[in-house]
GROMACS .gro file of C-alpha atoms in nm:
model
  461
    1MET     CA    1   0.001  -0.009  -0.026
    2ALA     CA    2   0.125   0.348  -0.079
    3CYS     CA    3   0.291   0.551   0.206
    4ALA     CA    4   0.127   0.872   0.415
    5GLU     CA    5   0.326   1.087   0.205
    6GLU     CA    6   0.214   0.987  -0.103
    7THR     CA    7  -0.196   0.945  -0.012
    8PHE     CA    8  -0.196   1.273   0.214
    9ALA     CA    9  -0.186   1.489  -0.127
   10VAL     CA   10  -0.521   1.339  -0.275
   11THR     CA   11  -0.737   1.398   0.044
   12GLU     CA   12  -0.821   1.736  -0.063
   13LYS     CA   13  -1.106   1.777  -0.300
   14GLY     CA   14  -0.994   1.779  -0.657
   15ALA     CA   15  -0.651   1.691  -0.569
   16ALA     CA   16  -0.671   1.344  -0.741
   17LEU     CA   17  -0.765   1.450  -1.057
   18ARG     CA   18  -0.528   1.756  -1.058
   19ALA     CA   19  -0.235   1.554  -1.002
   20ALA     CA   20  -0.342   1.334  -1.290
   21GLN     CA   21  -0.405   1.588  -1.506
   22GLU     CA   22  -0.083   1.729  -1.440
   23GLY     CA   23   0.117   1.394  -1.484
   24ARG     CA   24   0.184   1.375  -1.091
   25PHE     CA   25   0.127   0.977  -1.071
   26ASP     CA   26   0.329   0.933  -0.792
   27ALA     CA   27   0.095   1.130  -0.604
   28LEU     CA   28  -0.159   0.873  -0.634
   29PRO     CA   29  -0.177   0.533  -0.428
   30ILE     CA   30  -0.118   0.178  -0.565
   31TYR     CA   31  -0.304  -0.054  -0.296
   32ASP     CA   32  -0.101  -0.362  -0.412
   33ARG     CA   33   0.227  -0.205  -0.592
   34ALA     CA   34   0.405  -0.591  -0.591
   35ILE     CA   35   0.133  -0.751  -0.777
   36GLU     CA   36  -0.034  -0.438  -0.958
   37CYS     CA   37   0.318  -0.325  -1.141
   38ALA     CA   38   0.438  -0.680  -1.198
   39SER     CA   39   0.587  -0.772  -1.510
   40ARG     CA   40   0.403  -0.890  -1.780
   41GLU     CA   41   0.627  -1.233  -1.773
   42ASP     CA   42   0.531  -1.279  -1.422
   43ILE     CA   43   0.163  -1.177  -1.445
   44GLU     CA   44   0.146  -1.464  -1.724
   45ALA     CA   45   0.336  -1.720  -1.522
   46LEU     CA   46   0.091  -1.676  -1.230
   47GLN     CA   47  -0.184  -1.678  -1.443
   48LEU     CA   48  -0.101  -2.019  -1.596
   49GLU     CA   49  -0.017  -2.180  -1.257
   50LYS     CA   50  -0.352  -2.046  -1.112
   51LEU     CA   51  -0.540  -2.201  -1.459
   52LYS     CA   52  -0.409  -2.535  -1.438
   53ASN     CA   53  -0.508  -2.498  -1.079
   54GLN     CA   54  -0.868  -2.390  -1.173
   55VAL     CA   55  -0.943  -2.652  -1.463
   56ALA     CA   56  -0.847  -2.897  -1.229
   57TYR     CA   57  -1.045  -2.810  -0.959
   58THR     CA   58  -1.367  -2.726  -1.188
   59TYR     CA   59  -1.343  -3.093  -1.347
   60GLU     CA   60  -1.301  -3.251  -1.020
   61ARG     CA   61  -1.601  -3.084  -0.824
   62VAL     CA   62  -1.851  -3.004  -1.089
   63PRO     CA   63  -2.034  -3.254  -1.297
   64TRP     CA   64  -2.147  -3.025  -1.581
   65TYR     CA   65  -1.791  -2.922  -1.664
   66ARG     CA   66  -1.639  -3.239  -1.654
   67GLN     CA   67  -1.935  -3.410  -1.894
   68LYS     CA   68  -1.875  -3.104  -2.095
   69MET     CA   69  -1.511  -3.169  -2.138
   70ASP     CA   70  -1.513  -3.502  -2.146
   71GLU     CA   71  -1.765  -3.462  -2.463
   72MET     CA   72  -1.454  -3.208  -2.632
   73GLY     CA   73  -1.186  -3.482  -2.553
   74VAL     CA   74  -1.023  -3.261  -2.289
   75ALA     CA   75  -0.848  -3.335  -1.975
   76PRO     CA   76  -0.714  -3.118  -1.691
   77GLU     CA   77  -0.341  -3.228  -1.805
   78ASP     CA   78  -0.418  -3.086  -2.166
   79ILE     CA   79  -0.364  -2.715  -2.035
   80GLU     CA   80  -0.022  -2.667  -2.050
   81THR     CA   81  -0.018  -2.306  -2.207
   82LEU     CA   82  -0.221  -1.990  -2.165
   83ASP     CA   83  -0.348  -2.051  -2.522
   84ASP     CA   84  -0.473  -2.408  -2.447
   85VAL     CA   85  -0.762  -2.203  -2.245
   86ARG     CA   86  -0.908  -2.228  -2.615
   87LYS     CA   87  -0.944  -2.599  -2.609
   88LEU     CA   88  -1.232  -2.540  -2.261
   89PRO     CA   89  -1.601  -2.502  -2.336
   90PHE     CA   90  -1.753  -2.175  -2.321
   91THR     CA   91  -1.995  -2.075  -2.029
   92ASP     CA   92  -2.285  -1.869  -2.074
   93LYS     CA   93  -2.620  -1.738  -1.875
   94THR     CA   94  -2.839  -2.052  -1.998
   95ALA     CA   95  -2.556  -2.276  -1.825
   96LEU     CA   96  -2.644  -2.117  -1.483
   97ARG     CA   97  -2.995  -2.109  -1.533
   98ASP     CA   98  -3.046  -2.450  -1.646
   99THR     CA   99  -2.844  -2.581  -1.340
  100PHE     CA  100  -3.063  -2.338  -1.115
  101PRO     CA  101  -2.993  -2.319  -0.851
  102PHE     CA  102  -2.661  -2.474  -0.747
  103GLY     CA  103  -2.590  -2.715  -1.023
  104LEU     CA  104  -2.254  -2.543  -1.082
  105PHE     CA  105  -2.153  -2.519  -0.733
  106ALA     CA  106  -1.803  -2.663  -0.623
  107VAL     CA  107  -1.857  -2.689  -0.259
  108PRO     CA  108  -2.144  -2.760  -0.017
  109LEU     CA  109  -2.356  -2.478   0.125
  110SER     CA  110  -2.192  -2.556   0.424
  111GLU     CA  111  -1.902  -2.382   0.308
  112VAL     CA  112  -2.071  -2.100   0.159
  113ARG     CA  113  -2.092  -1.756   0.346
  114GLU     CA  114  -2.276  -1.573   0.102
  115LEU     CA  115  -2.512  -1.586  -0.198
  116HIS     CA  116  -2.616  -1.337  -0.461
  117SER     CA  117  -2.837  -1.356  -0.784
  118SER     CA  118  -2.956  -1.163  -1.056
  119SER     CA  119  -3.309  -1.016  -1.074
  120GLY     CA  120  -3.438  -1.304  -1.293
  121THR     CA  121  -3.699  -1.077  -1.507
  122THR     CA  122  -3.606  -1.246  -1.804
  123GLY     CA  123  -3.632  -1.624  -1.654
  124LYS     CA  124  -3.472  -1.789  -1.379
  125PRO     CA  125  -3.229  -1.594  -1.179
  126VAL     CA  126  -2.871  -1.639  -1.204
  127VAL     CA  127  -2.745  -1.777  -0.839
  128VAL     CA  128  -2.386  -1.743  -0.721
  129GLY     CA  129  -2.212  -1.851  -0.409
  130TYR     CA  130  -1.883  -1.714  -0.215
  131THR     CA  131  -1.688  -1.875   0.051
  132PRO     CA  132  -1.462  -1.668   0.265
  133ASP     CA  133  -1.184  -1.679   0.010
  134ASP     CA  134  -1.384  -1.616  -0.251
  135LEU     CA  135  -1.525  -1.282  -0.018
  136ASN     CA  136  -1.126  -1.210   0.015
  137VAL     CA  137  -1.038  -1.186  -0.317
  138TRP     CA  138  -1.357  -0.984  -0.383
  139SER     CA  139  -1.285  -0.749  -0.169
  140ASP     CA  140  -0.949  -0.684  -0.259
  141CYS     CA  141  -1.024  -0.660  -0.610
  142ILE     CA  142  -1.235  -0.370  -0.492
  143ALA     CA  143  -0.970  -0.215  -0.266
  144ARG     CA  144  -0.758  -0.169  -0.574
  145LEU     CA  145  -1.003   0.013  -0.812
  146VAL     CA  146  -1.128   0.247  -0.535
  147GLN     CA  147  -0.741   0.324  -0.497
  148MET     CA  148  -0.701   0.406  -0.878
  149ALA     CA  149  -0.972   0.664  -0.802
  150GLY     CA  150  -0.794   0.819  -0.508
  151VAL     CA  151  -1.007   0.710  -0.226
  152VAL     CA  152  -0.765   0.641   0.078
  153PRO     CA  153  -0.761   0.518   0.431
  154GLY     CA  154  -1.007   0.723   0.642
  155ASP     CA  155  -1.213   0.821   0.354
  156VAL     CA  156  -1.608   0.785   0.454
  157ALA     CA  157  -1.774   0.633   0.181
  158GLN     CA  158  -2.149   0.676   0.139
  159MET     CA  159  -2.349   0.364  -0.052
  160ALA     CA  160  -2.646   0.483  -0.298
  161PHE     CA  161  -2.665   0.116  -0.412
  162GLY     CA  162  -2.917  -0.114  -0.282
  163TYR     CA  163  -2.805  -0.409  -0.113
  164GLY     CA  164  -3.020  -0.720  -0.133
  165MET     CA  165  -2.909  -0.974  -0.379
  166PHE     CA  166  -2.747  -0.720  -0.605
  167THR     CA  167  -2.347  -0.779  -0.574
  168GLY     CA  168  -2.279  -0.411  -0.620
  169GLY     CA  169  -2.385  -0.259  -0.271
  170PHE     CA  170  -2.182  -0.554  -0.111
  171GLY     CA  171  -1.893  -0.591  -0.326
  172LEU     CA  172  -1.814  -0.228  -0.291
  173HIS     CA  173  -1.880  -0.230   0.097
  174TYR     CA  174  -1.659  -0.490   0.157
  175GLY     CA  175  -1.336  -0.354  -0.047
  176LEU     CA  176  -1.407   0.012   0.098
  177GLN     CA  177  -1.414  -0.137   0.441
  178LYS     CA  178  -1.104  -0.346   0.374
  179LEU     CA  179  -0.907  -0.077   0.247
  180GLY     CA  180  -1.007   0.156   0.583
  181CYS     CA  181  -1.298   0.343   0.499
  182ALA     CA  182  -1.595   0.411   0.721
  183MET     CA  183  -1.903   0.284   0.545
  184ILE     CA  184  -2.261   0.449   0.544
  185PRO     CA  185  -2.476   0.198   0.427
  186ALA     CA  186  -2.766   0.449   0.318
  187GLY     CA  187  -2.903   0.204   0.019
  188SER     CA  188  -3.081   0.373  -0.266
  189GLY     CA  189  -3.381   0.654  -0.289
  190ASN     CA  190  -3.469   0.897  -0.044
  191THR     CA  191  -3.262   1.123  -0.254
  192GLU     CA  192  -3.278   1.461  -0.028
  193ARG     CA  193  -3.170   1.245   0.288
  194HIS     CA  194  -2.884   1.163   0.080
  195ILE     CA  195  -2.752   1.497   0.028
  196GLN     CA  196  -2.845   1.571   0.423
  197MET     CA  197  -2.611   1.279   0.514
  198ILE     CA  198  -2.315   1.405   0.261
  199GLU     CA  199  -2.342   1.727   0.463
  200ASP     CA  200  -2.390   1.597   0.833
  201TYR     CA  201  -2.156   1.287   0.800
  202GLY     CA  202  -1.878   1.458   0.580
  203THR     CA  203  -1.898   1.183   0.328
  204THR     CA  204  -1.601   1.198   0.061
  205VAL     CA  205  -1.701   0.920  -0.162
  206LEU     CA  206  -2.031   0.863  -0.299
  207VAL     CA  207  -2.124   0.501  -0.428
  208ALA     CA  208  -2.373   0.495  -0.730
  209THR     CA  209  -2.520   0.449  -1.056
  210PRO     CA  210  -2.395   0.722  -1.294
  211SER     CA  211  -2.766   0.808  -1.367
  212TYR     CA  212  -2.868   0.846  -0.997
  213ALA     CA  213  -2.548   1.029  -0.911
  214MET     CA  214  -2.677   1.293  -1.172
  215HIS     CA  215  -2.991   1.262  -1.009
  216ILE     CA  216  -2.871   1.362  -0.673
  217CYS     CA  217  -2.669   1.676  -0.796
  218GLU     CA  218  -2.988   1.782  -0.953
  219VAL     CA  219  -3.195   1.786  -0.674
  220GLY     CA  220  -2.880   1.930  -0.467
  221GLU     CA  221  -2.902   2.233  -0.696
  222GLN     CA  222  -3.300   2.234  -0.670
  223MET     CA  223  -3.250   2.236  -0.269
  224GLY     CA  224  -2.976   2.519  -0.314
  225TYR     CA  225  -2.707   2.297  -0.182
  226ASP     CA  226  -2.359   2.404  -0.304
  227TRP     CA  227  -2.132   2.128  -0.442
  228ALA     CA  228  -1.831   2.302  -0.437
  229SER     CA  229  -1.783   2.361  -0.075
  230SER     CA  230  -1.954   2.014  -0.005
  231PRO     CA  231  -1.713   1.752   0.181
  232LEU     CA  232  -1.760   1.509  -0.129
  233ARG     CA  233  -1.476   1.445  -0.377
  234VAL     CA  234  -1.468   1.099  -0.507
  235GLY     CA  235  -1.781   0.926  -0.718
  236LEU     CA  236  -1.762   0.543  -0.761
  237PHE     CA  237  -1.972   0.441  -1.029
  238GLY     CA  238  -2.111   0.138  -1.183
  239GLY     CA  239  -2.434  -0.089  -1.271
  240GLU     CA  240  -2.414   0.063  -1.591
  241PRO     CA  241  -2.234   0.241  -1.841
  242CYS     CA  242  -2.130   0.630  -1.802
  243PRO     CA  243  -2.069   0.793  -2.140
  244PRO     CA  244  -1.794   1.058  -2.142
  245GLY     CA  245  -2.035   1.359  -2.148
  246LEU     CA  246  -2.241   1.244  -1.846
  247LYS     CA  247  -1.915   1.169  -1.664
  248ALA     CA  248  -1.778   1.529  -1.736
  249GLU     CA  249  -2.081   1.676  -1.662
  250ILE     CA  250  -2.112   1.515  -1.275
  251GLU     CA  251  -1.767   1.631  -1.239
  252ARG     CA  252  -1.826   1.966  -1.337
  253ARG     CA  253  -2.105   2.028  -1.124
  254MET     CA  254  -2.063   1.840  -0.827
  255HIS     CA  255  -1.697   1.921  -0.817
  256ILE     CA  256  -1.579   1.561  -0.762
  257THR     CA  257  -1.353   1.307  -0.937
  258CYS     CA  258  -1.566   1.061  -1.107
  259THR     CA  259  -1.457   0.673  -1.224
  260ASP     CA  260  -1.669   0.400  -1.308
  261ASN     CA  261  -1.546  -0.001  -1.270
  262TYR     CA  262  -1.676  -0.317  -1.473
  263GLY     CA  263  -1.804  -0.636  -1.335
  264LEU     CA  264  -2.094  -0.896  -1.342
  265THR     CA  265  -2.262  -1.136  -1.095
  266GLU     CA  266  -2.169  -1.453  -1.274
  267VAL     CA  267  -1.793  -1.403  -1.245
  268MET     CA  268  -1.757  -1.237  -0.905
  269GLY     CA  269  -1.952  -0.871  -0.907
  270PRO     CA  270  -1.798  -0.555  -0.958
  271GLY     CA  271  -1.407  -0.558  -0.930
  272VAL     CA  272  -1.306  -0.721  -1.243
  273SER     CA  273  -1.171  -0.394  -1.365
  274GLY     CA  274  -1.136  -0.024  -1.269
  275GLU     CA  275  -1.051   0.309  -1.425
  276CYS     CA  276  -0.708   0.448  -1.277
  277LEU     CA  277  -0.691   0.875  -1.332
  278ALA     CA  278  -0.428   0.846  -1.621
  279GLU     CA  279  -0.645   0.684  -1.878
  280ARG     CA  280  -1.014   0.815  -1.849
  281PHE     CA  281  -1.157   0.567  -2.131
  282GLN     CA  282  -1.000   0.227  -1.990
  283GLN     CA  283  -1.004   0.021  -1.714
  284HIS     CA  284  -0.707  -0.230  -1.547
  285ILE     CA  285  -0.827  -0.585  -1.523
  286ALA     CA  286  -0.739  -0.756  -1.213
  287GLU     CA  287  -0.535  -1.033  -1.440
  288ASP     CA  288  -0.408  -1.217  -1.144
  289HIS     CA  289  -0.770  -1.330  -1.054
  290PHE     CA  290  -0.922  -1.295  -1.412
  291LEU     CA  291  -0.760  -1.470  -1.737
  292TRP     CA  292  -0.927  -1.251  -2.026
  293GLU     CA  293  -1.003  -1.321  -2.414
  294VAL     CA  294  -1.143  -1.111  -2.668
  295VAL     CA  295  -1.314  -1.332  -2.944
  296ASP     CA  296  -1.516  -1.244  -3.261
  297PRO     CA  297  -1.903  -1.263  -3.112
  298GLU     CA  298  -2.033  -1.459  -3.431
  299THR     CA  299  -1.732  -1.735  -3.443
  300GLY     CA  300  -1.613  -1.730  -3.103
  301GLU     CA  301  -1.258  -1.715  -3.270
  302PRO     CA  302  -0.980  -1.468  -3.098
  303VAL     CA  303  -0.950  -1.151  -3.248
  304ALA     CA  304  -0.605  -0.987  -3.247
  305GLU     CA  305  -0.521  -0.744  -2.974
  306GLY     CA  306  -0.658  -0.409  -2.957
  307GLU     CA  307  -0.920  -0.513  -3.175
  308MET     CA  308  -1.280  -0.471  -3.100
  309GLY     CA  309  -1.445  -0.840  -2.980
  310GLU     CA  310  -1.630  -1.017  -2.713
  311LEU     CA  311  -1.482  -1.019  -2.358
  312VAL     CA  312  -1.443  -1.368  -2.237
  313LEU     CA  313  -1.338  -1.417  -1.861
  314THR     CA  314  -1.222  -1.705  -1.653
  315PRO     CA  315  -1.185  -1.645  -1.292
  316LEU     CA  316  -0.879  -1.795  -1.148
  317ASP     CA  317  -0.951  -1.803  -0.801
  318LYS     CA  318  -1.333  -1.889  -0.760
  319GLN     CA  319  -1.428  -2.149  -0.521
  320ALA     CA  320  -1.780  -2.196  -0.470
  321ILE     CA  321  -1.903  -2.156  -0.845
  322PRO     CA  322  -1.601  -2.166  -1.062
  323VAL     CA  323  -1.674  -2.067  -1.437
  324LEU     CA  324  -1.494  -2.152  -1.728
  325ARG     CA  325  -1.451  -1.896  -2.034
  326TYR     CA  326  -1.750  -1.698  -1.928
  327ARG     CA  327  -1.918  -1.527  -2.256
  328THR     CA  328  -1.993  -1.150  -2.092
  329HIS     CA  329  -2.147  -1.063  -2.458
  330ASP     CA  330  -1.994  -0.708  -2.401
  331LEU     CA  331  -1.788  -0.534  -2.684
  332THR     CA  332  -1.440  -0.384  -2.607
  333ARG     CA  333  -1.062  -0.350  -2.658
  334VAL     CA  334  -0.773  -0.483  -2.462
  335HIS     CA  335  -0.454  -0.341  -2.451
  336THR     CA  336  -0.129  -0.474  -2.258
  337GLU     CA  337   0.104  -0.199  -2.302
  338PRO     CA  338   0.208  -0.039  -1.930
  339CYS     CA  339   0.011   0.250  -1.827
  340ALA     CA  340   0.144   0.580  -1.714
  341CYS     CA  341  -0.032   0.523  -1.368
  342GLY     CA  342   0.277   0.286  -1.312
  343ARG     CA  343   0.037  -0.051  -1.344
  344THR     CA  344   0.117  -0.301  -1.585
  345HIS     CA  345  -0.219  -0.503  -1.574
  346ALA     CA  346  -0.395  -0.533  -1.938
  347ARG     CA  347  -0.639  -0.252  -1.951
  348MET     CA  348  -0.985  -0.305  -2.132
  349ASP     CA  349  -1.181  -0.006  -2.307
  350LYS     CA  350  -1.505   0.068  -2.126
  351VAL     CA  351  -1.783  -0.128  -2.246
  352ARG     CA  352  -2.049   0.087  -2.432
  353SER     CA  353  -2.220  -0.185  -2.614
  354ARG     CA  354  -2.309  -0.558  -2.595
  355SER     CA  355  -2.346  -0.770  -2.867
  356ASP     CA  356  -2.689  -0.859  -2.757
  357ASP     CA  357  -2.815  -0.505  -2.689
  358MET     CA  358  -2.792  -0.437  -3.070
  359LEU     CA  359  -3.072  -0.291  -3.233
  360ILE     CA  360  -3.167  -0.396  -3.597
  361ILE     CA  361  -3.385  -0.106  -3.739
  362ARG     CA  362  -3.480  -0.169  -4.084
  363GLY     CA  363  -3.144  -0.370  -4.178
  364THR     CA  364  -2.923  -0.112  -3.980
  365ASN     CA  365  -2.713  -0.213  -3.662
  366VAL     CA  366  -2.814   0.043  -3.409
  367PHE     CA  367  -2.621   0.088  -3.071
  368PRO     CA  368  -2.778   0.290  -2.796
  369SER     CA  369  -2.394   0.373  -2.728
  370GLN     CA  370  -2.416   0.564  -3.089
  371ILE     CA  371  -2.703   0.762  -2.956
  372GLU     CA  372  -2.545   0.881  -2.644
  373ASP     CA  373  -2.218   0.996  -2.807
  374VAL     CA  374  -2.418   1.214  -3.050
  375LEU     CA  375  -2.636   1.344  -2.736
  376SER     CA  376  -2.307   1.391  -2.547
  377GLY     CA  377  -2.202   1.646  -2.835
  378ILE     CA  378  -2.538   1.878  -2.798
  379ASP     CA  379  -2.496   2.177  -2.566
  380GLU     CA  380  -2.888   2.214  -2.542
  381VAL     CA  381  -2.976   1.850  -2.385
  382THR     CA  382  -2.908   1.674  -2.081
  383PRO     CA  383  -2.719   1.313  -2.047
  384HIS     CA  384  -3.108   1.169  -2.045
  385TYR     CA  385  -3.274   0.997  -2.329
  386HIS     CA  386  -3.530   0.713  -2.423
  387ILE     CA  387  -3.550   0.501  -2.700
  388ILE     CA  388  -3.862   0.368  -2.833
  389VAL     CA  389  -3.867   0.123  -3.089
  390ASP     CA  390  -4.197   0.035  -3.257
  391THR     CA  391  -4.369  -0.120  -3.583
  392LYS     CA  392  -4.592   0.103  -3.784
  393ASN     CA  393  -4.756  -0.001  -4.116
  394GLY     CA  394  -4.501  -0.329  -4.132
  395MET     CA  395  -4.187  -0.093  -4.086
  396ASP     CA  396  -3.989  -0.070  -3.804
  397VAL     CA  397  -3.953   0.287  -3.668
  398PHE     CA  398  -3.786   0.474  -3.377
  399THR     CA  399  -3.813   0.750  -3.174
  400VAL     CA  400  -3.529   0.939  -2.956
  401GLU     CA  401  -3.638   1.129  -2.647
  402THR     CA  402  -3.398   1.409  -2.506
  403GLU     CA  403  -3.436   1.596  -2.258
  404LEU     CA  404  -3.381   1.995  -2.278
  405ARG     CA  405  -3.149   2.188  -2.073
  406PRO     CA  406  -3.358   2.477  -1.883
  407GLU     CA  407  -3.147   2.758  -2.051
  408ALA     CA  408  -3.239   2.592  -2.393
  409PHE     CA  409  -3.636   2.549  -2.332
  410SER     CA  410  -3.835   2.796  -2.516
  411ASP     CA  411  -4.191   2.873  -2.602
  412SER     CA  412  -4.071   2.933  -2.924
  413PHE     CA  413  -4.149   2.672  -3.179
  414GLU     CA  414  -3.934   2.773  -3.452
  415SER     CA  415  -3.650   2.790  -3.176
  416MET     CA  416  -3.756   2.410  -3.062
  417ASN     CA  417  -3.764   2.288  -3.396
  418VAL     CA  418  -3.425   2.393  -3.487
  419ILE     CA  419  -3.298   2.212  -3.202
  420LYS     CA  420  -3.489   1.887  -3.283
  421GLU     CA  421  -3.385   1.916  -3.701
  422ASN     CA  422  -3.040   1.961  -3.598
  423ILE     CA  423  -3.025   1.667  -3.324
  424ALA     CA  424  -3.224   1.440  -3.611
  425GLU     CA  425  -2.971   1.529  -3.867
  426LYS     CA  426  -2.680   1.427  -3.698
  427LEU     CA  427  -2.841   1.100  -3.557
  428LYS     CA  428  -2.885   1.007  -3.898
  429SER     CA  429  -2.555   1.099  -4.019
  430THR     CA  430  -2.417   0.840  -3.742
  431LEU     CA  431  -2.674   0.590  -3.754
  432LEU     CA  432  -2.751   0.588  -4.115
  433VAL     CA  433  -3.131   0.559  -4.034
  434ALA     CA  434  -3.349   0.834  -3.934
  435PRO     CA  435  -3.507   0.866  -3.609
  436ALA     CA  436  -3.776   1.066  -3.517
  437VAL     CA  437  -3.667   1.316  -3.222
  438ARG     CA  438  -3.917   1.434  -2.949
  439LEU     CA  439  -3.798   1.692  -2.722
  440VAL     CA  440  -3.887   1.636  -2.355
  441GLU     CA  441  -3.905   1.958  -2.103
  442PRO     CA  442  -3.627   1.989  -1.810
  443GLY     CA  443  -3.704   1.705  -1.588
  444GLY     CA  444  -3.947   1.533  -1.799
  445ILE     CA  445  -3.768   1.185  -1.836
  446GLU     CA  446  -3.813   0.980  -1.520
  447ARG     CA  447  -3.474   0.951  -1.319
  448ALA     CA  448  -3.378   0.578  -1.219
  449VAL     CA  449  -3.294   0.508  -0.861
  450GLY     CA  450  -3.106   0.202  -0.964
  451LYS     CA  451  -2.976   0.086  -1.336
  452ALA     CA  452  -3.167   0.330  -1.605
  453LYS     CA  453  -3.346   0.137  -1.849
  454HIS     CA  454  -3.299   0.351  -2.193
  455VAL     CA  455  -3.450   0.130  -2.453
  456ASP     CA  456  -3.835   0.050  -2.490
  457ASP     CA  457  -3.840  -0.198  -2.769
  458ARG     CA  458  -4.250  -0.234  -2.830
  459ARG     CA  459  -4.203  -0.467  -3.138
  460LYS     CA  460  -4.358  -0.793  -3.134
  461LYS     CA  461  -4.098  -1.055  -3.076
   0.00000   0.00000   0.00000
């Protein structure tokens, strides 16, 4: 862990971001310098050792994987190099649902200390478990990523995630406590109370979805709260993508440093990767705990380093529910060159799109992230938007609802029409298919307490 002289510099409001902007990365803490700054040779040697052990462990303890590997003619001793991971079967969400609830568990429930699950809104939920060692790895990964954001021991962290079966709240809670932070388990909702607690308790770190953080910001402004003088200095975001425009706006209006992280329930929860302050559009993967691949989402074959593809993850330490080659459906690129922050673990581009959230509209592929990027470059609208897809006269049609900023709102039809036509033209130029655009008055798009839902696809399946 970084020494006190290094961490002291980033406890002042805005100091971490200023240090990063000035290239003074030695002023920023690194939680576990020995592993986070290890050579690629040492990282890959550790990964191979762990991969061999994990495959043997999984084959011995999980009948589902043993059957799959036997059918493919592959045995644990066939794993001799990291590339041999491609001999193993892929896993996806279907496997966890088909074996619901405990069919992929490698240990009896008597050895499990915590259970979590997905919402199960589209079928049976995905159920995962954690042994004491699993919880230790989880909290360690979180402690690393919050240090990347400039969080230090002694910070006061306020949780605006829900707890429950969702992995986000507990994962960040455990990791922040492990680092030495005081936790305020406020949970989600009751926004005015959140703002009062920030002031009353001297909260320095806010954990939230980016859309809810933006809502807290807006409610505070409506209350007359002065964010510039608040004790808050770091935002830790997760649960949904955080477009660059939204992040920049929250940083500007709340006067804090914001980072987001990546994870998913099936392989651990949050903590798979985290954003450092040297590369704001990438996240360091915890490579000693996760072996990554990037594959063509159609063929499953690997793509060249730095090319876009689907992220596939093999956790290397999981005991309760080991998972081999989990297909995330998240699209990203991975880079292995060292980072200016001093860390050597590979960096993945932040996930903005999924292979399964692509909309096909009149034969054209449309990703919500493309719409986000266009709207973020238009001064008159907020980051809040909604996409409605439907069928009219046998043809796909879609509408983009976007919210006006108060200063852009006008009773003049002509001025509103100019803004709408400008948005429609830019969207068509990017998407190559023309949407309808509907302007919504300030505050007219509902704010999400949890994960924001941007797409309403009303087409008959």
